[in-house]
Coordinates of C-alpha atoms in Angstrom, one line a residue:
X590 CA 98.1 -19.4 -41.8
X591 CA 98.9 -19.8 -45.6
X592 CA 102.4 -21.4 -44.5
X593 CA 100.9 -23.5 -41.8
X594 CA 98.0 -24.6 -44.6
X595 CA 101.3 -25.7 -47.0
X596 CA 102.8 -27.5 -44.2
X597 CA 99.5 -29.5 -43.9
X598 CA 99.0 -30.3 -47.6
X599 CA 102.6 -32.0 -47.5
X600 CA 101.5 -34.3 -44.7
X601 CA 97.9 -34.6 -45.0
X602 CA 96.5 -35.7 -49.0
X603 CA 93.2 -35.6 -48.3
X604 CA 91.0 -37.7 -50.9
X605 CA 88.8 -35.8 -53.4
X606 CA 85.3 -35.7 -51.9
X607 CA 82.3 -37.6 -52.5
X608 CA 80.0 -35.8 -55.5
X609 CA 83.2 -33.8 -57.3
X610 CA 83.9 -31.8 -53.8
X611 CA 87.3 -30.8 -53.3
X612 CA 90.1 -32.0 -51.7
X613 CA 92.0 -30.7 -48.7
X614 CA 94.6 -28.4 -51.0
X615 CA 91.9 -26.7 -53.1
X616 CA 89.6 -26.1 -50.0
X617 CA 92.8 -24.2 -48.5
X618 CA 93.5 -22.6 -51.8
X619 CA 90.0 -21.3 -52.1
X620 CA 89.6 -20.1 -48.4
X621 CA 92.8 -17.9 -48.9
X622 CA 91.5 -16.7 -52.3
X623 CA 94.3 -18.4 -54.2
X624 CA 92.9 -19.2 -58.0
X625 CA 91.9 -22.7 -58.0
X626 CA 93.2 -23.1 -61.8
X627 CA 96.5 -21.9 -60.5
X628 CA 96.8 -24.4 -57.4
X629 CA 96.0 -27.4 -60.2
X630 CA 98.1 -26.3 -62.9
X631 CA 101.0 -26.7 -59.8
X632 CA 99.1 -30.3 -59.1
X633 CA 99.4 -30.6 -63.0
X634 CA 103.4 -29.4 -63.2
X635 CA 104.1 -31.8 -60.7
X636 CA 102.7 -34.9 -61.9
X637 CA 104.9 -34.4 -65.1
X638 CA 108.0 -34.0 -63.3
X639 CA 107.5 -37.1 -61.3
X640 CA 106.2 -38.7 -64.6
X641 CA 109.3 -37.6 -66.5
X642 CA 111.7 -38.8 -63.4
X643 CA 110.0 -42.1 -63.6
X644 CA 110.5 -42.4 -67.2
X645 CA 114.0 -41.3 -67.2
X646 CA 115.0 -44.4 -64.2
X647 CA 113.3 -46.7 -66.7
X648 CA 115.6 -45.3 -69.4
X649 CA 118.1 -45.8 -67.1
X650 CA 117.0 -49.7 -66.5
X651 CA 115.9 -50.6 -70.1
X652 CA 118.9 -48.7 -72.2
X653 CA 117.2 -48.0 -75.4
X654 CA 120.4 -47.2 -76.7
X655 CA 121.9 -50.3 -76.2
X656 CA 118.9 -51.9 -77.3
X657 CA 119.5 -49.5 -81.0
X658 CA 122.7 -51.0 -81.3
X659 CA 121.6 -54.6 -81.4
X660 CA 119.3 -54.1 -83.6
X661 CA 121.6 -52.5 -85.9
X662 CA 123.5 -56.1 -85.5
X663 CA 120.2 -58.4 -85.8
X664 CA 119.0 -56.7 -89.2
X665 CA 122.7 -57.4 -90.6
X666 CA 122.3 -61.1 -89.8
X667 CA 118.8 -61.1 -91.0
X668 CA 120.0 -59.4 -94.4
X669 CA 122.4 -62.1 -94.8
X670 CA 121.2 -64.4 -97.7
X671 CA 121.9 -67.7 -95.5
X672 CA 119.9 -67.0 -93.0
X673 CA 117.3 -69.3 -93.4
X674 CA 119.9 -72.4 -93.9
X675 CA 119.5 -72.8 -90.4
X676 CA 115.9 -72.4 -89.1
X677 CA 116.4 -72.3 -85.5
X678 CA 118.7 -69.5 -85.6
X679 CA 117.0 -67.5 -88.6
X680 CA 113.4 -67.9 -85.9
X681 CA 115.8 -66.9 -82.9
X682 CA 117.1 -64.0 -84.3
X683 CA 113.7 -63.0 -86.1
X684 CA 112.0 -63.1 -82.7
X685 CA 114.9 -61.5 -80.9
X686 CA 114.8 -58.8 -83.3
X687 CA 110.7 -58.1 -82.9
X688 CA 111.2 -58.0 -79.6
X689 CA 113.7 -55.3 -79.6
X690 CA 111.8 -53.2 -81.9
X691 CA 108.7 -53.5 -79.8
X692 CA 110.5 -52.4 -76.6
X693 CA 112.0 -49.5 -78.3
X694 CA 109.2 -48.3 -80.0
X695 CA 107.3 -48.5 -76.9
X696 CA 109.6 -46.5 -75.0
X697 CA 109.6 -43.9 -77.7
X698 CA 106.2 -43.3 -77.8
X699 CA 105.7 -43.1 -74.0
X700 CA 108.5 -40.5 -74.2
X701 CA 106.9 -38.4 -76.8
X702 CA 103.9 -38.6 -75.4
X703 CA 105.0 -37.3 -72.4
X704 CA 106.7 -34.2 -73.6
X705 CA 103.3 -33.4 -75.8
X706 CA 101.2 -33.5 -72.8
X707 CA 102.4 -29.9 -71.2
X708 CA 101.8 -28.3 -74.7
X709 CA 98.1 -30.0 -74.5
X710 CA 97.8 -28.2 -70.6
X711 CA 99.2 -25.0 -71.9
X712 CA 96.6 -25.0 -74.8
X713 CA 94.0 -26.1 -73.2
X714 CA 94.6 -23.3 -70.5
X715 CA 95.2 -20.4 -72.5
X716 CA 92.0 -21.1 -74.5
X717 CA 89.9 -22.3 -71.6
X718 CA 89.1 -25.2 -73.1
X719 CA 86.9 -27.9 -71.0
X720 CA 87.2 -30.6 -73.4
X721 CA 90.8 -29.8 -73.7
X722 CA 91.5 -30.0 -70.3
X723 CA 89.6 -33.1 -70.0
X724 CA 91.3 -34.7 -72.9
X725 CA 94.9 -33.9 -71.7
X726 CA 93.7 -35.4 -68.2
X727 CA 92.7 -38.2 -69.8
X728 CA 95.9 -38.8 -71.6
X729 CA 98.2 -37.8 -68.0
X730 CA 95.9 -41.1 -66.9
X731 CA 96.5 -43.3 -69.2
X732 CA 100.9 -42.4 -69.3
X733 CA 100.6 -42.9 -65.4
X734 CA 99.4 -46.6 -65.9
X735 CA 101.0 -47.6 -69.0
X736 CA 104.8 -46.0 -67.1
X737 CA 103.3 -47.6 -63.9
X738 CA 103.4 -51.0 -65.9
X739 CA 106.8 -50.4 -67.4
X740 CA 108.0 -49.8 -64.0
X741 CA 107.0 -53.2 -62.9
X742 CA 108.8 -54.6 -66.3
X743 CA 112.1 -53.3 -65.1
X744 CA 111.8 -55.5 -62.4
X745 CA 111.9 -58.7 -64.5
X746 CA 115.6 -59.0 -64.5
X747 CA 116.0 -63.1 -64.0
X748 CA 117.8 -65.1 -66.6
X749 CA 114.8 -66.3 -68.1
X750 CA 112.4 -63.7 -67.5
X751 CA 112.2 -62.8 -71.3
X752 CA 111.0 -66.0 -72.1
X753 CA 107.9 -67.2 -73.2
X754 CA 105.8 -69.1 -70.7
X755 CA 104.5 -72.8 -70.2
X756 CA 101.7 -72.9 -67.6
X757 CA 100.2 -76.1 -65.9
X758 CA 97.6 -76.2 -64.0
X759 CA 96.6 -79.4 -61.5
X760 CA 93.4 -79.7 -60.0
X761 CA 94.2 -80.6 -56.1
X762 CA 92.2 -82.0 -53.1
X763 CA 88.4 -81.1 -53.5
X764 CA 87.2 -83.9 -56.1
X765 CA 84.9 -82.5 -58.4
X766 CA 85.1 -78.7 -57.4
X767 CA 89.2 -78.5 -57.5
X768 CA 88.3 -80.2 -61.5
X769 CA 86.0 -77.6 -61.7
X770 CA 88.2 -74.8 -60.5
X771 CA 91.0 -75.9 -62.6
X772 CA 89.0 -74.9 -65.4
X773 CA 88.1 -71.6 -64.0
X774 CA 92.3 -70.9 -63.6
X775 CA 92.8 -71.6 -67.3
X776 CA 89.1 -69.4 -68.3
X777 CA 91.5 -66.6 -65.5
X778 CA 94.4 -66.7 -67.4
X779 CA 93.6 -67.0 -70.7
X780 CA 91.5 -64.0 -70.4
X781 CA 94.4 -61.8 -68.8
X782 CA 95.8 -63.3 -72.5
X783 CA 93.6 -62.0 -74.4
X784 CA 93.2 -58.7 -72.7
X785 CA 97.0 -57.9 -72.9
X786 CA 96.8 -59.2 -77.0
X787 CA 98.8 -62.3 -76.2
X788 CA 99.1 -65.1 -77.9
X789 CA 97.9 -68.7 -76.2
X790 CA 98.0 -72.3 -77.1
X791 CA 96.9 -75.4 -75.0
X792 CA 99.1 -78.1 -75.7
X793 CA 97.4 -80.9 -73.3
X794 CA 94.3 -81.4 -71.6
X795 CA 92.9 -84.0 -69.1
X796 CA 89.4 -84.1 -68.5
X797 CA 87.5 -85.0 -65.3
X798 CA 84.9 -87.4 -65.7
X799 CA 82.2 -85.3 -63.9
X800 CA 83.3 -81.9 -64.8
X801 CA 86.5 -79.5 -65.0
X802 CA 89.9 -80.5 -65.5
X803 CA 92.3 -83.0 -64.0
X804 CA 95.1 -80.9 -66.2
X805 CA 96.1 -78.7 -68.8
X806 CA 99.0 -77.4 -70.2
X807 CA 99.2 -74.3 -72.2
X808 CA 101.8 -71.6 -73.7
X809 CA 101.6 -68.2 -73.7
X810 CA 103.9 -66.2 -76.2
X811 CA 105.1 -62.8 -75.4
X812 CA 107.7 -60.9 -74.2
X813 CA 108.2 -61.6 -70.7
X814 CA 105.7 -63.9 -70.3
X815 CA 107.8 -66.3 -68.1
X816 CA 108.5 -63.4 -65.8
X817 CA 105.4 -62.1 -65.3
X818 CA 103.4 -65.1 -64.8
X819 CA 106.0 -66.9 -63.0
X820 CA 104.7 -65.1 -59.7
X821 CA 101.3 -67.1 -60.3
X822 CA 103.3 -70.3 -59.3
X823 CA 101.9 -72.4 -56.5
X824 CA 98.5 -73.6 -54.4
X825 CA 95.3 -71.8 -55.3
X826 CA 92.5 -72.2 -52.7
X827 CA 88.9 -72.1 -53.6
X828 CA 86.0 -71.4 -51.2
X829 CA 82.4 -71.4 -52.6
X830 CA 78.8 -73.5 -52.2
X831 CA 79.4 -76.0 -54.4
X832 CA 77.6 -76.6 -57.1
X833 CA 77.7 -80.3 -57.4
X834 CA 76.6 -80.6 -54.0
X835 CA 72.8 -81.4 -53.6
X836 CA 72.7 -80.3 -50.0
X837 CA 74.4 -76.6 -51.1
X838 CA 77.5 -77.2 -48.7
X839 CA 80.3 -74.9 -48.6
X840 CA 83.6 -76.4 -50.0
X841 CA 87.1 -76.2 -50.1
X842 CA 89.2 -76.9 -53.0
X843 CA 92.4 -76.6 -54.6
X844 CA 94.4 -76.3 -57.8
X845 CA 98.2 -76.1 -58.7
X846 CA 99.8 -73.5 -60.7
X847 CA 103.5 -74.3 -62.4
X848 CA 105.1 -71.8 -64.5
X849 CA 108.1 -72.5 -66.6
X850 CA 110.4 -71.3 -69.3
X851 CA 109.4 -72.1 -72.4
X852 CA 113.2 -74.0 -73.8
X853 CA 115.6 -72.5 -77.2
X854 CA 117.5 -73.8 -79.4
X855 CA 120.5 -72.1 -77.7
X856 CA 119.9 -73.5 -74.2
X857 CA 121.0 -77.1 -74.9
X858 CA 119.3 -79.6 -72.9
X859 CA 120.1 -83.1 -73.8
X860 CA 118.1 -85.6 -73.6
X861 CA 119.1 -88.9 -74.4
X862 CA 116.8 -91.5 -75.6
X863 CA 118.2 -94.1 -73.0
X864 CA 117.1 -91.5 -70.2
X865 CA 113.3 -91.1 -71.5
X866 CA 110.4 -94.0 -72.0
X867 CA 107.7 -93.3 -74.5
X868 CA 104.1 -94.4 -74.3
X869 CA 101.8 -93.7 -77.0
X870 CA 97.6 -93.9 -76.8
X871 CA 94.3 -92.4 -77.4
X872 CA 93.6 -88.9 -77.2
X873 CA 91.0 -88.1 -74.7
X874 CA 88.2 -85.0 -74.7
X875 CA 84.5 -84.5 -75.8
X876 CA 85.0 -85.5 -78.9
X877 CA 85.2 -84.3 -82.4
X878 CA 86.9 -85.5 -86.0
X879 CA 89.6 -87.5 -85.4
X880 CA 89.5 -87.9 -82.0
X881 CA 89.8 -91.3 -80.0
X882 CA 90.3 -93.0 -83.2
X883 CA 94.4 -93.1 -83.2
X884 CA 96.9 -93.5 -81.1
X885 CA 98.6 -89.9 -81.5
X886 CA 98.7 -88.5 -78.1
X887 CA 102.6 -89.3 -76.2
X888 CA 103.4 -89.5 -72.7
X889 CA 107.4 -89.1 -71.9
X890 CA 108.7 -90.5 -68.7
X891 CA 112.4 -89.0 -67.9
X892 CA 113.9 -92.0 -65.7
X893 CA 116.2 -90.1 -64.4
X894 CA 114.0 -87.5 -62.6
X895 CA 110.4 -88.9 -62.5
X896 CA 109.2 -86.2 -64.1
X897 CA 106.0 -86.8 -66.8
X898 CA 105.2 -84.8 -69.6
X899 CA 101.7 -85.8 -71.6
X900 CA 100.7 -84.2 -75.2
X901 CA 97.4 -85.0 -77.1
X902 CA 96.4 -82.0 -78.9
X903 CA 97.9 -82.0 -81.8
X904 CA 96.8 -83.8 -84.5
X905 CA 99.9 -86.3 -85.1
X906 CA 101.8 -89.0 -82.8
X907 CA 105.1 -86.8 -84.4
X908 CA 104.0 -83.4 -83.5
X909 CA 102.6 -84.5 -79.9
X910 CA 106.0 -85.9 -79.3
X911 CA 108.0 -82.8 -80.6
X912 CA 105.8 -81.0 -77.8
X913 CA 106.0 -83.0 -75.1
X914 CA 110.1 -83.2 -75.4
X915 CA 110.0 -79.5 -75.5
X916 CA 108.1 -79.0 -72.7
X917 CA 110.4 -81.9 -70.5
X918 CA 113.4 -80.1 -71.8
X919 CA 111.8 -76.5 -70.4
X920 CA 111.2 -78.5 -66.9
X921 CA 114.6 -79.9 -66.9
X922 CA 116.2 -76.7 -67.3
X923 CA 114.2 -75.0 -64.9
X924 CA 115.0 -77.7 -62.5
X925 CA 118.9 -77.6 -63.1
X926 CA 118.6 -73.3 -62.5
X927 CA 116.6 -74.9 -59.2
X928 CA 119.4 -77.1 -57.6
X929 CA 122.0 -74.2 -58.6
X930 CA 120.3 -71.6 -56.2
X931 CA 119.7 -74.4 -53.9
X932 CA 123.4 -75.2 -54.0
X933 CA 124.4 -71.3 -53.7
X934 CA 122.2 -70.7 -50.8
X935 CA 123.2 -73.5 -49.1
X936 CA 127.0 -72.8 -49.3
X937 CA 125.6 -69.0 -48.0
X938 CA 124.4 -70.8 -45.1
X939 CA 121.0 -69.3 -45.3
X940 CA 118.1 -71.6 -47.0
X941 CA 114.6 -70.4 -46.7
X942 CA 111.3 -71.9 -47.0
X943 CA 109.8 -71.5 -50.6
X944 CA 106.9 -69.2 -50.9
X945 CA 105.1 -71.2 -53.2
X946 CA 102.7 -72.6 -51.4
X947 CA 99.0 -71.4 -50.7
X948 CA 99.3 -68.4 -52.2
X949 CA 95.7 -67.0 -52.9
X950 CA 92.4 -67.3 -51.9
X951 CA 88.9 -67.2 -53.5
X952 CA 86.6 -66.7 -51.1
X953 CA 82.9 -66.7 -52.9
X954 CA 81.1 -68.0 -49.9
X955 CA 80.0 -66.5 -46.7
X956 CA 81.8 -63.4 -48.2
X957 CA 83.6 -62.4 -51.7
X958 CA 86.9 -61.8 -51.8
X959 CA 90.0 -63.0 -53.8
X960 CA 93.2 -62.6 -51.2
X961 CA 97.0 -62.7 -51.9
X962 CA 98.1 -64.4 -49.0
X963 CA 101.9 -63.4 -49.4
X964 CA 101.2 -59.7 -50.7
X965 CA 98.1 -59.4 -48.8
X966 CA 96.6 -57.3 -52.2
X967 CA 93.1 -58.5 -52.5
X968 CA 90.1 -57.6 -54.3
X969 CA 86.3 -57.7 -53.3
X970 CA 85.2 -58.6 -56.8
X971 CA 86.1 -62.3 -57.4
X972 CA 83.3 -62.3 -60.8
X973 CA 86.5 -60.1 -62.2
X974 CA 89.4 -61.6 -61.4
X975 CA 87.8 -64.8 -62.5
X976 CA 87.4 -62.8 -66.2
X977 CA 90.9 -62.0 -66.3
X978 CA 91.3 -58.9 -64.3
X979 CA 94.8 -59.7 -62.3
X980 CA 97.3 -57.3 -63.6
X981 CA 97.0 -56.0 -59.9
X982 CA 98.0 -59.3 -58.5
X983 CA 100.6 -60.2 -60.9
X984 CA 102.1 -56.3 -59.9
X985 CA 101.7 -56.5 -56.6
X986 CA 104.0 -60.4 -56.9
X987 CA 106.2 -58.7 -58.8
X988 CA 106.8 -56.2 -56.2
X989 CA 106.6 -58.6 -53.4
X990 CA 109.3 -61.3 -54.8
X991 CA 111.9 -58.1 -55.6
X992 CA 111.8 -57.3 -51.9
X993 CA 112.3 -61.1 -50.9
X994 CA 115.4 -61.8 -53.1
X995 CA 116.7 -58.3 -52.2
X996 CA 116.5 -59.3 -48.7
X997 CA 117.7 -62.5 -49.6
X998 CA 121.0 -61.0 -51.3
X999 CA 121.9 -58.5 -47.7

């Protein structure tokens, strides 16, 4: 019976049950009078080893050593006394070097970490702690979701995944509500920001005359920025009684997401001044000191391409301008790495549709749910994922887009 019951447990995890009852291993455990601290100490042993296996792969992936080595190099170049003669580099390699630091610093710690915790369980048993235990559980929680994280970084592996990110969001079809829900996106994402400690900086906005948000343009700085939030790219859908609606009707609206690479110094992308017109007028918003009262804000039109890039929110004509060429130089690079896979999948004879499209739904009316419609992962609490709360989204993208261009490359 024992054996049989051990057969079971391998194919049959029951969930713990309601009001701190057990699940279906310690119920077997206790009916054959095994000692219940015994079965989770195994539960315990095990969990480490799969915890220490999944820290080892992302070892494996992320090379701290290699990582050592160039920081060895960077903090040579940053001791050189000339460094600072040329400013882009001296900010490249400053930032480069942070970065590294961060990364191996974090890996460090996790590892520690992880080969405390058995000493904590081993304390915490001999002395029959509670608190102990608890403690240690707590911390086996916490490793499990900060490796489970790291996990998904080791899956940002594109050329420009490292980069920072420039995010635009477009308020679609809907009128007034897609305005509206514009402004909710950037609320979304600036929240998941702040949350993860990251910095943010709108560089444009466009008002609505009602409410909301025709556009807005912002940055976010941090490692892998541009990787993570790239999977946010495309249609966002909107269901809700609208609020600007007198007779309480349900509508539909929609808002664009575009995620880009924020340019360096080392990519060069030229852009000649014969290729780019330059209007200048009046900053727009609610108002303030300063504002409507000059003509700083820039518009660049790239001739070439068609593609627009406005700036108003800095205080100068000069700075706007700096901002918006950066920005047209990020799209223009992310469009030359576009026709290059669209060249190389052609020549592989295989192009597929682009997933961009419609990707989530908000549903707040008849029901409440937010839905990935290319993951399905979904949430019943749209109040949350509103505040910020998307990690499982962005994770679950991640995941999702791996698979594609791994089914892509067979």
């Amino acid at each position: 019976c024992v054996a049989a019951c051990g057969r079971m447990a391998q194919l049959v995890r029951a969930p713990p049950l309601q009001g701190g009852g057990r699940g279906f291993e310690s119920l077997c455990a206790h009916r054959h009078g095994v000692d219940s601290t015994l079965v989770a100490a195994q539960d315990t042993s095990t969990e480490l080893a799969d915890l220490d296996r999944a820290l080892s792969s992302i070892e494996a992936v992320l090379d701290p050593d290699a990582k050592r080595a160039e920081i060895a190099t960077l903090q040579e170049e940053v001791a050189a006394p000339d460094l600072w003669d040329d400013q882009e580099n001296a900010q490249r390699v400053t930032s480069r070097l942070s970065r590294l630091q961060s990364e191996v610093e974090r890996l460090e710690k996790l590892r520690g970490r992880l080969d405390d915790l058995p000493v904590l369980f081993e304390l915490a048993a001999e002395e029959g702690d509670e608190a102990s235990r608890a403690e240690a559980e707590r911390e086996l929680t916490g490793l499990k979701d900060e490796i489970a994280a790291l996990e998904i970084r080791t899956l940002l592996s594109g050329e420009y995944d490292e980069r920072d990110a420039v995010v635009t969001i477009r308020s679609g079809a809907g009128g007034v509500d897609a305005a509206d829900f514009a402004e909710m996106l950037l609320r979304m994402y600036l929240r998941w920001a702040e949350r993860h400690g990251h910095a943010t900086k709108v560089m444009d906005t466009s008002y609505a005359e009602e409410a909301g948000l025709k556009s807005v343009t912002f940055e976010v700085s941090a490692p892998f920025a541009y990787g993570t939030l790239s999977v946010e790219g495309g249609t966002h859908r909107l269901v809700r009684i609208s609020p600007f609606d007198n007779q309480g009707r349900r509508q539909t609206s929609f808002a664009a997401v575009e995620v880009i690479p924020l340019i360096e110094a080392t990519d060069h992308i030229e852009v000649p001044e014969s290729d780019i017109r330059v209007d200048v007028f009046r900053s727009s918003g609610p108002g303030g000191q300063s504002v409507n009262t000059t003509d700083s804000a820039v518009r660049i039109t790239h001739l070439p391409t068609g593609l627009v890039v406005s700036m108003q929110d800095e205080k100068s004509q000069i700075q706007n301008r700096a901002a918006a060429l950066r920005v047209l130089q990020s799209r223009l690079l992310l469009l030359k790495k576009q026709e290059e896979d669209a060249k190389k999948k052609e020549l592989a004879g295989d192009v597929k549709a682009s997933w961009g499209d419609q990707m989530r739904s908000y549903v707040l009316n008849p029901y409440q749910m937010v839905k990935d419609l290319r993951t399905n992962h979904e949430v019943g609490n749209p109040d949350a994922v509103f505040d910020g709360d998307i990690d499982g989204f962005i994770d679950a993208g991640i995941r999702w887009r791996k698979q594609v261009e791994m089914g892509e490359a067979d």
